[in-house]
């Protein structure tokens, strides 16, 4: 954004950018203040110095919104350092624009975790926003009245009351060429179990929950021991909290199984014969050691306390050949408190080494990561040894989901690929009912139900990727994108608390899938160090305390002054892309040179025969056919792009000899061969100019050609045709380059795309920008 832009130009750009995420005509008539606020924000003309509107709720409350000028964005560590610009409210984002410093700050409403008005100062009224992505910004609004109006508006827009007011139901993918159905059919629960060779003799599919009658938080298709009869399944379901009976979630190649359920309604002395028979059926489904583990992920004292509410844990006197283990992962309330302490530590105004380390230690965050991975490794070891394991916590949708998915990740290399990791999330988190809407505060509700359960799962995965950098197909950006869109509600993938909720909301018809979006950006998420042949089948992590790292890329990624300017992963990806482009180009050149060599050989044979048939005195340009053929033969041996280009010079010299020889030849056949060879040379020249041989370095590139500044997290993209660096807005085109043998679509900038399109329509060789 240029510093010479006037207010009207900036307003137009903001409105144009915001329209990429929101379509006015898609908003249904909503009686809520939330719906009317968004409707007004999407239709407001954005002219003049300030604009305001009043919307009246059913209760008579009025909310006034405006674009506010001369707003300050404070620096986190230096209150005297600030940016000054305009604050805009669009239908989906709060946007701060500083035209002088070419700075933009976009805050998605659904990412806002809390809005707080701070004490009034002499320069204005501070407004602090904390986001679920761990971005924290403080604006100073000149007038207290404006600050209060923005504060009230953001509170309403960041926490809608109704689930159908979420962003995903209004989002339209205007810049992505993705159909709404893309991604929803990528994964199927039955297909995933078929990959594990289920059903089989020991495990079978039951349709008792096809209409969600036994358990409304479980998927409709359940896999249970083949020996378990219907009365056993129903009886066990009634004895388990929320009806979540023991069912299969992962079957190892050695027949050992991970099953999951919720705590039993045992109280102090209650028992259920059907539930005891159910666990015995799970045991008998594995013909291995003759016993199985029951893992309770809670602390034993917490499980004992639940007995007072009629719940509790299994009584060892009633279950035979079962070994019980309490593995001590804290509940959602401890996790929420721990994350808040970690955030406070990261947002310290005057951090020192000792205060940061003390804050990190007192938050217990890394201890929780270790406890989760300790439990997951215990389960993985048991399964690897052939011992089936049943896992539960309280209701079986928080800690159970964490350890079941992570133990499967340790055991199965398929889950370490991008597709496999998405399938793992679909199975253990989405199908088996993690309460995303409540844990992530997608809608207004009880704040005590909010907890970073899925965030911990993503971080545990990140910890493993650091220990085994060659074992995972995806990179850090993949995990961060998952976390961002978990909270953005831009896609319907994580909306709702269970499979039934998503079916009732018809999310696959009304919203876009995150998997469809990620499939369109797959090259951004590839780990350049991944080696599928290197990865062991079972990972053996080091769980010593010193092996756990603080994830700066997650919790401090918006601190541009602390981070290095270039991300190492992005540099590796750019290097891999550049190498792939050159290798593809070399293959095409080798093919073309081989073709031209053959044509030269054919032409030389024809010319030679004609020369021998003519009198010697008529030959004005003798042709040294042996030298000519040897030069042509050498061209086929070029293996690098530099050798190929140098060889083209010699090839042109050889073609000149052919042209001279063609003066002597007079038949139409020799002229036709020479004409084809000349056309091949012109085609080769055009192909040489369609691929960038040198790519501009990413180092010290502070802004795109469109003046969009690059921050520490912005991905920089190379155009494969011209080699320049662009932002995501300027390189949203993909097309095949004439200089690539594979002819696969690659990223190109808009000017290059126009040139390629014009050249393709006219039938001319591609032009150079």
Short mmCIF file of N, CA and C in Angstrom, two decimals, residues 118-126 140-144:
data_model
loop_
_atom_site.label_atom_id
_atom_site.label_comp_id
_atom_site.label_asym_id
_atom_site.label_seq_id
_atom_site.Cartn_x
_atom_site.Cartn_y
_atom_site.Cartn_z
N UNK A 118 -8.72 -0.71 28.57
CA UNK A 118 -7.76 -0.40 29.62
C UNK A 118 -8.01 1.01 30.15
N UNK A 119 -7.25 1.39 31.16
CA UNK A 119 -7.43 2.70 31.80
C UNK A 119 -7.17 3.84 30.82
N UNK A 120 -7.98 4.86 30.90
CA UNK A 120 -7.90 6.02 30.02
C UNK A 120 -6.56 6.74 30.22
N UNK A 121 -5.94 7.15 29.10
CA UNK A 121 -4.67 7.87 29.15
C UNK A 121 -4.84 9.25 28.52
N UNK A 122 -3.78 10.02 28.54
CA UNK A 122 -3.84 11.37 27.97
C UNK A 122 -3.92 11.34 26.45
N UNK A 123 -3.48 10.25 25.84
CA UNK A 123 -3.50 10.16 24.37
C UNK A 123 -4.78 9.49 23.85
N UNK A 124 -5.57 8.91 24.73
CA UNK A 124 -6.79 8.26 24.28
C UNK A 124 -7.16 7.07 25.14
N UNK A 125 -8.05 6.25 24.62
CA UNK A 125 -8.55 5.10 25.36
C UNK A 125 -7.96 3.82 24.77
N UNK A 126 -7.15 3.08 25.52
CA UNK A 126 -6.54 1.86 24.99
C UNK A 126 -7.56 0.71 24.92
N UNK A 140 -4.98 2.51 20.60
CA UNK A 140 -5.35 3.69 21.39
C UNK A 140 -6.28 4.53 20.53
N UNK A 141 -7.54 4.56 20.92
CA UNK A 141 -8.56 5.30 20.18
C UNK A 141 -8.66 6.70 20.78
N UNK A 142 -8.65 7.75 19.95
CA UNK A 142 -8.63 9.12 20.50
C UNK A 142 -9.80 9.44 21.42
N UNK A 143 -11.00 9.00 21.08
CA UNK A 143 -12.17 9.34 21.87
C UNK A 143 -12.68 8.11 22.63
N UNK A 144 -13.04 8.33 23.87
CA UNK A 144 -13.51 7.22 24.70
C UNK A 144 -14.83 6.67 24.18
#
